[in-house]
């Protein structure tokens, strides 16, 4: 039985240990730390005196992880981040119970081998659950910390970020076994060796994307614009000025960031004409992002769900990627489908609408789009564009779908100006490297205020990133690639495999429990003898 001071000490240690993995993500970006970041938390959980205590410390550690990785949301959500972290922390309880069950002994009798498989699978289960858009989406997945490690990015081309998370969690599990279970050193070393061998084999044998041609893409980052009634117009003018400086450099495409146009182009034909003239002057189409209220049937020429168009006809505020050529909008438009909880809509607004009084939550829900869009690039019939908006770049399934539909260049238009001096811009930009490696397609991450970055089809950075202090337009030579990665072909198979092994374990545990609870049959009394035998 733990004393009261010991209980409080362990609770504080659980919160702190859960927050340690945040150091592996940008901005610290200590990618190597991810391979031991879970060890203190797991050591605490395996020593929990009861399953109830392990569940509590798993919950507290999960909440600590969410707070640490998303601490930059505090200026927007304020105290609301605390109950949100407490809610999401519950998702780590099954993992915590499994850590105590499989790592709590001496590792003998096959428990170590089972732990090396089941503990990472349970970690992946928590990541999968919180990846639902309504719970905030897949931000801060453990595998995403490896965005700058080329051999691990190759693993992402095989099984997505999910396979990388499994590998990192397995290494942490093996390290725990090496520390606390001398009898399990052989399986622990075998597990570490297996992870290294798998990474090496994938690096050597999985083919790299086959480069086929290239594209000159310009990213326009206007920089921070002071808030005010005319801030949207000043931001537009800054983007216009920077884009005009690209004349004579012969880009094939110019990309603006999220919310770079603050008015619907049908309601402001003057803006549409300025963009068309700018496209003609630069000699390339512009992919801008319109963040504005759209009146009913304001854009009948672009509404629909066919490839190359997209969007909903409902009135309301949309965030839309719009392609503009010398003749004006081309008709290609993508309306953002996955909106940011609280930032762009409030889940269950009737119940949680009070969040607008304590933070910068959305005063009005934006309208989501209804389908992804692949756009044809004017003047380049061999290239199709796959646009995403803001935190949609965190979702592996969205970029995978665009690659399957024929997108040759993925583009994420983003704005993190609300979190300018936090870790958020670097974390967001790093996600594009994962999406590029998974899909085998180059990806452009274009923002209003930084960090903007461009990645090649293997996830390698192209050129220099544009920092949050920059107000500029930069031209990138982007190699295009053909072929299909294993992840694009087979999808989230590591998730299916993890769920399968957990289901087998639960079924086996259920059978064992049933047998243990079934009373043994009573011995049959010997037959009585009679005088007749």
XYZ file of C-alpha atoms in Angstrom:
533
model
C 0.000 0.000 0.000
C 1.449 3.334 -1.029
C 1.686 6.150 1.487
C 0.009 9.455 0.646
C 3.332 11.227 -0.179
C 4.326 8.314 -2.407
C 1.019 8.502 -4.260
C 1.475 12.216 -4.920
C 5.104 11.730 -5.923
C 4.186 9.027 -8.406
C 1.342 11.110 -9.836
C 3.657 14.075 -10.480
C 6.279 11.743 -11.942
C 3.681 10.259 -14.317
C 2.730 13.699 -15.676
C 6.382 14.664 -16.129
C 7.374 11.339 -17.694
C 4.441 11.517 -20.113
C 5.615 14.930 -21.285
C 9.199 13.876 -22.019
C 8.575 12.688 -25.642
C 7.754 16.272 -26.658
C 11.504 16.939 -26.799
C 11.820 14.608 -29.789
C 9.521 16.849 -31.872
C 10.316 20.259 -33.304
C 11.303 22.754 -32.135
C 13.880 20.866 -29.977
C 13.785 18.097 -32.627
C 15.925 15.669 -30.601
C 14.824 12.812 -32.839
C 17.177 10.306 -31.189
C 15.543 10.946 -27.808
C 12.314 9.351 -29.048
C 13.930 5.899 -28.723
C 14.249 6.253 -24.929
C 11.639 8.945 -24.194
C 9.011 6.432 -23.035
C 11.386 4.535 -20.751
C 10.852 6.591 -17.532
C 7.082 6.410 -17.937
C 7.176 2.658 -18.601
C 9.447 2.036 -15.603
C 6.939 3.851 -13.422
C 3.994 1.903 -14.818
C 5.623 -1.523 -14.429
C 6.208 -0.788 -10.728
C 2.600 0.194 -10.046
C 1.347 -1.883 -7.087
C -2.107 -2.398 -8.594
C -3.774 -2.278 -11.966
C -5.872 0.632 -10.756
C -2.729 2.593 -9.950
C -1.238 1.772 -13.364
C -4.430 3.007 -15.045
C -4.250 6.273 -13.085
C -0.603 6.837 -13.965
C -1.262 5.968 -17.600
C -4.041 8.543 -17.650
C -1.898 11.211 -15.973
C 1.048 10.489 -18.279
C -1.194 10.691 -21.346
C -2.520 14.044 -20.166
C 1.063 15.205 -19.615
C 1.980 14.140 -23.137
C -0.930 16.081 -24.653
C -0.126 19.185 -22.600
C 3.550 19.084 -23.532
C 3.106 18.476 -27.276
C 0.242 20.996 -27.566
C 1.366 23.565 -25.010
C 1.384 26.230 -27.723
C -2.432 26.054 -27.781
C -2.643 27.709 -24.364
C -2.977 31.268 -25.755
C -5.983 30.132 -27.788
C -7.688 27.576 -25.555
C -6.516 28.830 -22.151
C -7.824 26.633 -19.328
C -9.866 24.593 -21.801
C -6.662 22.774 -22.763
C -6.597 21.131 -19.311
C -9.909 19.226 -19.580
C -9.054 18.397 -23.186
C -5.751 16.856 -22.073
C -7.530 15.001 -19.277
C -10.008 13.564 -21.776
C -7.369 12.451 -24.261
C -5.169 11.072 -21.487
C -7.747 8.332 -20.939
C -6.678 6.778 -24.245
C -3.387 5.602 -22.701
C -5.007 3.519 -19.956
C -5.068 0.233 -21.964
C -1.399 0.704 -22.867
C -0.499 1.387 -19.242
C -2.267 -1.759 -18.049
C -0.464 -3.829 -20.651
C 2.905 -2.344 -19.665
C 2.306 -3.372 -16.049
C 1.062 -6.821 -17.052
C 3.887 -7.740 -19.440
C 6.842 -5.763 -18.111
C 6.106 -6.070 -14.411
C 7.845 -9.410 -13.929
C 11.274 -10.756 -14.690
C 10.596 -11.203 -18.395
C 10.884 -14.978 -18.250
C 8.631 -17.507 -19.905
C 7.951 -15.675 -23.164
C 6.560 -12.530 -21.504
C 9.420 -10.453 -22.906
C 8.735 -11.564 -26.452
C 5.028 -10.859 -26.005
C 5.816 -7.409 -24.571
C 7.955 -6.480 -27.576
C 4.927 -7.067 -29.820
C 1.928 -6.140 -27.691
C 3.166 -3.024 -25.891
C 3.983 -1.180 -29.165
C 0.666 -2.373 -30.605
C -1.187 -0.912 -27.621
C 0.691 2.371 -28.012
C -0.414 2.478 -31.641
C -3.997 1.864 -30.521
C -3.904 5.052 -28.429
C -2.463 6.998 -31.377
C -5.144 5.648 -33.669
C -7.950 6.593 -31.286
C -6.796 10.172 -30.831
C -6.247 10.563 -34.583
C -9.987 10.998 -35.039
C -10.630 14.547 -36.184
C -13.099 15.181 -33.372
C -10.371 14.497 -30.805
C -7.875 16.836 -32.423
C -6.388 14.684 -35.174
C -3.053 12.851 -35.483
C -0.780 15.633 -34.235
C 2.274 14.495 -32.297
C 2.326 10.846 -33.360
C 5.489 9.248 -32.028
C 6.668 8.282 -35.514
C 6.387 11.892 -36.699
C 9.411 12.756 -34.548
C 11.580 10.945 -37.121
C 10.768 13.302 -40.000
C 14.453 14.145 -40.649
C 15.913 10.607 -40.528
C 16.181 9.249 -44.116
C 16.243 5.490 -43.297
C 13.167 5.856 -41.097
C 11.394 7.922 -43.742
C 11.885 4.952 -46.045
C 9.970 2.884 -43.494
C 7.137 5.405 -43.797
C 6.929 4.624 -47.523
C 6.205 1.012 -46.542
C 3.772 1.402 -43.642
C 3.241 5.093 -43.112
C 3.929 6.945 -39.891
C 2.208 4.043 -38.097
C 5.059 1.654 -38.852
C 7.567 4.205 -37.577
C 5.596 4.615 -34.330
C 5.604 0.841 -33.850
C 9.355 0.669 -34.330
C 10.096 3.546 -31.929
C 7.794 2.101 -29.263
C 9.382 -1.333 -29.674
C 12.868 0.098 -29.106
C 11.661 1.793 -25.916
C 10.177 -1.497 -24.743
C 13.426 -3.368 -25.424
C 15.413 -0.766 -23.472
C 13.117 -1.230 -20.461
C 13.669 -4.996 -20.601
C 17.433 -4.501 -20.724
C 17.260 -2.295 -17.616
C 14.962 -4.314 -15.369
C 14.852 -7.908 -16.595
C 18.219 -9.706 -16.813
C 16.395 -12.882 -17.836
C 14.987 -11.055 -20.858
C 18.225 -9.719 -22.276
C 18.279 -12.192 -25.146
C 14.790 -11.310 -26.480
C 15.459 -7.619 -25.796
C 18.663 -7.656 -27.834
C 16.883 -9.701 -30.484
C 14.144 -7.066 -30.606
C 16.624 -4.222 -31.023
C 18.466 -6.178 -33.673
C 15.227 -6.917 -35.486
C 14.308 -3.227 -35.572
C 17.740 -2.325 -36.943
C 17.670 -5.124 -39.518
C 14.170 -4.186 -40.681
C 15.214 -0.561 -41.129
C 18.367 -1.595 -42.998
C 16.545 -3.995 -45.304
C 13.930 -1.394 -46.166
C 16.658 1.183 -46.781
C 18.574 -1.152 -49.089
C 15.817 -2.986 -50.944
C 12.703 -0.840 -51.087
C 12.997 1.173 -54.303
C 13.250 4.942 -54.101
C 10.737 7.063 -56.010
C 11.672 7.223 -59.675
C 12.293 10.859 -60.556
C 10.617 11.908 -63.766
C 10.866 15.566 -64.701
C 10.577 18.570 -62.468
C 8.547 21.621 -61.613
C 9.498 25.165 -60.672
C 7.317 26.090 -57.705
C 7.353 29.486 -56.002
C 6.190 29.890 -52.404
C 4.971 33.326 -51.345
C 5.198 34.078 -47.610
C 4.032 37.651 -46.862
C 4.989 37.538 -43.188
C 3.191 38.858 -40.146
C 0.537 41.510 -40.793
C -0.808 43.470 -37.836
C -4.441 42.793 -36.972
C -6.930 45.429 -37.971
C -10.046 46.018 -40.053
C -7.982 46.139 -43.256
C -5.514 43.341 -42.392
C -6.899 41.019 -45.100
C -6.405 43.695 -47.766
C -2.875 44.457 -46.534
C -1.994 40.758 -46.534
C -3.309 40.436 -50.096
C -1.272 43.447 -51.184
C 1.883 42.016 -49.599
C 1.391 38.703 -51.412
C 0.736 40.575 -54.636
C 3.929 42.602 -54.275
C 6.101 39.582 -53.513
C 4.588 37.581 -56.361
C 5.247 40.373 -58.815
C 8.941 40.022 -57.981
C 8.859 36.515 -59.523
C 8.348 37.919 -63.019
C 11.109 36.709 -65.307
C 11.992 33.692 -63.118
C 9.610 31.403 -65.059
C 7.840 29.488 -62.298
C 5.360 26.791 -63.274
C 3.199 27.424 -60.204
C 2.960 30.049 -57.469
C 1.534 28.990 -54.092
C 0.093 31.321 -51.465
C -0.641 30.320 -47.871
C -3.865 29.661 -46.022
C -6.317 32.588 -45.731
C -4.215 34.602 -48.169
C -7.404 35.986 -49.765
C -9.956 37.335 -47.309
C -12.972 37.768 -49.588
C -14.962 35.511 -51.878
C -13.753 36.098 -55.425
C -17.283 36.237 -56.825
C -18.192 38.925 -54.289
C -14.938 40.802 -55.014
C -14.371 40.577 -58.776
C -11.714 43.248 -58.412
C -9.557 40.775 -56.452
C -10.149 38.101 -59.072
C -8.997 40.517 -61.792
C -5.876 41.442 -59.815
C -4.983 37.786 -59.351
C -5.549 37.078 -63.054
C -3.330 40.002 -64.038
C -0.695 38.804 -61.597
C -0.793 35.310 -63.106
C -0.332 36.778 -66.581
C 2.554 38.969 -65.418
C 4.399 36.103 -63.715
C 3.536 33.591 -66.428
C 2.196 30.927 -64.042
C -1.081 30.009 -62.350
C -1.565 30.964 -58.704
C -2.913 28.608 -56.052
C -4.416 30.944 -53.471
C -6.524 30.216 -50.401
C -9.825 31.988 -49.868
C -11.092 32.292 -46.287
C -14.437 34.013 -46.638
C -18.183 33.763 -46.485
C -19.658 32.320 -49.634
C -23.202 33.401 -50.492
C -25.670 30.767 -51.738
C -24.964 29.695 -55.320
C -22.207 32.281 -55.509
C -19.991 30.064 -57.612
C -22.141 27.785 -59.775
C -19.300 27.229 -62.211
C -17.136 25.598 -59.584
C -19.557 23.815 -57.287
C -19.645 20.068 -57.578
C -17.656 16.988 -56.775
C -15.952 16.127 -60.035
C -12.195 15.778 -60.129
C -10.642 19.193 -60.472
C -13.539 21.018 -58.843
C -15.109 20.382 -55.503
C -17.031 22.014 -52.732
C -20.434 22.332 -51.195
C -23.182 24.698 -52.273
C -24.250 25.550 -48.705
C -23.803 29.158 -47.612
C -21.292 29.939 -44.895
C -17.572 30.511 -44.309
C -15.214 28.237 -46.245
C -11.481 27.812 -46.532
C -10.820 27.000 -50.162
C -7.788 26.373 -52.341
C -8.549 28.162 -55.617
C -6.475 27.969 -58.797
C -6.283 31.223 -60.755
C -4.851 31.649 -64.246
C -4.440 34.609 -66.611
C -8.143 34.419 -67.460
C -9.240 34.321 -63.829
C -10.289 31.383 -61.606
C -9.945 28.159 -63.567
C -12.870 26.441 -61.835
C -10.587 24.209 -59.778
C -11.397 24.618 -56.097
C -10.973 22.529 -52.995
C -12.928 23.274 -49.833
C -11.214 22.221 -46.620
C -12.863 19.050 -45.338
C -11.352 18.488 -41.885
C -11.746 21.536 -39.743
C -9.753 22.286 -36.595
C -11.810 21.619 -33.463
C -12.477 24.870 -31.571
C -10.293 26.840 -34.003
C -12.709 26.525 -36.939
C -15.748 24.941 -35.337
C -16.885 23.999 -31.847
C -17.920 20.352 -31.386
C -21.368 20.167 -29.786
C -21.611 23.951 -29.788
C -24.824 23.910 -27.739
C -22.877 22.231 -24.919
C -19.367 23.661 -25.389
C -20.094 27.069 -26.873
C -18.872 28.709 -23.667
C -15.324 28.009 -24.927
C -15.564 31.234 -26.952
C -15.559 33.205 -23.690
C -12.258 31.794 -22.381
C -10.154 31.563 -25.538
C -9.970 32.255 -29.244
C -12.459 29.567 -30.200
C -14.457 29.949 -33.413
C -17.351 32.352 -33.020
C -19.037 30.710 -36.022
C -18.536 27.240 -37.436
C -16.936 27.086 -40.856
C -18.507 24.841 -43.469
C -16.524 21.708 -44.403
C -16.059 20.595 -47.976
C -17.485 17.283 -49.108
C -14.764 15.709 -51.251
C -11.015 15.790 -51.964
C -9.914 17.352 -55.240
C -7.104 16.714 -57.705
C -6.461 19.713 -59.959
C -4.985 19.840 -63.444
C -2.106 22.309 -63.701
C -2.597 24.626 -66.698
C 0.273 24.408 -69.143
C 1.562 21.153 -67.630
C -0.695 18.274 -68.691
C 1.711 15.839 -67.007
C 1.185 17.339 -63.537
C -1.817 17.233 -61.240
C -2.039 18.990 -57.885
C -3.344 17.584 -54.614
C -4.237 20.468 -52.260
C -4.668 20.226 -48.492
C -5.404 23.031 -46.055
C -3.748 23.585 -42.685
C -3.744 20.618 -40.283
C -5.068 18.281 -42.973
C -1.385 17.632 -43.638
C -1.349 15.704 -40.334
C -3.700 13.037 -41.741
C -1.849 10.279 -43.640
C -5.008 9.021 -45.309
C -5.709 12.328 -47.057
C -2.363 12.601 -48.862
C -2.506 8.870 -49.645
C -5.908 9.321 -51.277
C -4.652 12.235 -53.375
C -1.654 10.174 -54.527
C -3.939 7.295 -55.485
C -6.082 9.714 -57.481
C -3.101 10.832 -59.543
C -1.695 13.874 -57.741
C 1.931 14.433 -58.718
C 2.498 17.321 -56.283
C 0.981 17.631 -52.816
C 0.413 21.137 -51.473
C -0.485 22.174 -47.937
C -1.578 25.790 -47.457
C -1.230 26.794 -43.845
C -1.262 29.728 -41.417
C 0.221 29.458 -37.940
C 0.480 33.191 -37.243
C -1.507 32.772 -34.010
C 1.365 30.628 -32.715
C 4.216 32.544 -34.326
C 6.741 32.310 -31.506
C 5.956 28.756 -30.400
C 6.932 25.257 -31.503
C 3.833 24.996 -33.707
C 5.273 26.329 -37.019
C 8.219 23.907 -36.924
C 6.023 20.977 -35.898
C 3.583 21.710 -38.697
C 6.242 22.090 -41.384
C 7.843 18.777 -40.399
C 4.643 16.863 -41.149
C 5.063 17.506 -44.883
C 8.243 15.402 -44.890
C 6.271 12.402 -43.588
C 3.471 12.862 -46.123
C 6.002 13.149 -48.981
C 7.838 9.991 -47.908
C 4.615 8.034 -47.431
C 3.201 8.952 -50.820
C 6.397 9.141 -52.892
C 5.273 12.585 -54.040
C 6.952 15.957 -53.393
C 5.111 18.252 -51.025
C 4.986 22.027 -50.667
C 4.118 23.477 -47.257
C 3.255 27.129 -47.902
C 2.364 29.424 -45.008
C 1.526 33.057 -44.452
C 4.104 33.673 -41.760
C 6.437 30.649 -41.711
C 7.723 28.087 -41.498
C 7.328 27.321 -45.223
C 9.230 24.321 -46.586
C 9.384 22.038 -49.617
C 10.199 18.324 -49.564
C 11.135 15.883 -52.308
C 9.425 12.554 -53.018
C 11.559 10.732 -50.423
C 10.823 13.299 -47.733
C 14.140 15.112 -48.157
C 14.112 18.878 -47.720
C 14.593 20.899 -50.901
C 16.362 24.211 -50.566
C 16.024 26.312 -47.448
C 12.939 26.628 -45.311
C 11.463 30.113 -44.903
C 11.623 31.042 -41.199
C 8.949 32.885 -39.273
C 10.951 36.097 -39.624
C 10.875 36.022 -43.444
C 8.667 38.040 -45.766
C 9.648 36.812 -49.200
C 8.948 34.714 -52.257
C 11.226 31.745 -52.936
C 11.544 29.543 -56.011
C 12.162 25.803 -55.654
C 13.191 23.213 -58.210
C 10.901 20.309 -57.307
C 11.619 16.836 -58.725
C 8.528 14.902 -59.718
C 8.259 11.158 -59.276
C 6.266 8.288 -60.678
C 5.474 4.871 -59.333
C 3.609 3.888 -56.186
C 4.889 3.361 -52.667
C 3.865 0.325 -50.664
C 2.007 2.582 -48.255
C -0.068 4.128 -51.040
C -0.782 0.638 -52.366
C -1.607 -1.171 -49.121
C -2.561 1.620 -46.745
C -2.594 1.450 -42.959
C -1.694 -2.234 -42.675
C 0.435 -1.717 -39.500
C -2.722 -0.511 -37.751
C -4.597 -3.619 -38.862
C -1.742 -5.839 -37.729
C -1.598 -4.136 -34.320
C -5.340 -4.493 -33.818
C -5.155 -8.153 -34.842
C -2.437 -9.095 -32.328
C -4.240 -7.202 -29.567
C -7.472 -8.989 -30.419
C -5.704 -12.374 -30.258
C -4.172 -11.460 -26.902
C -7.519 -10.337 -25.479
C -9.212 -13.496 -26.741
C -6.505 -15.688 -25.207
C -6.715 -13.767 -21.921
C -10.476 -14.204 -21.948
C -10.150 -17.942 -22.462
C -7.623 -18.193 -19.618
C -9.878 -16.198 -17.331
C -12.861 -18.365 -18.196
C -10.957 -21.545 -17.495
C -9.591 -20.194 -14.225
C -13.094 -19.288 -13.124
C -14.652 -22.651 -14.003
C -14.739 -24.963 -10.971
C -13.010 -28.281 -11.417
C -15.390 -31.235 -11.744
C -15.898 -33.117 -8.496
C -14.464 -36.625 -8.434
C -17.009 -39.330 -9.105
C -17.723 -41.498 -6.082
C -16.699 -45.125 -6.533
C -19.510 -47.507 -7.302
C -20.781 -49.235 -4.183
C -20.290 -52.982 -4.020
C -23.231 -55.245 -3.203
C -23.477 -58.845 -2.172
C -24.193 -59.695 -5.788
C -21.101 -57.831 -7.005
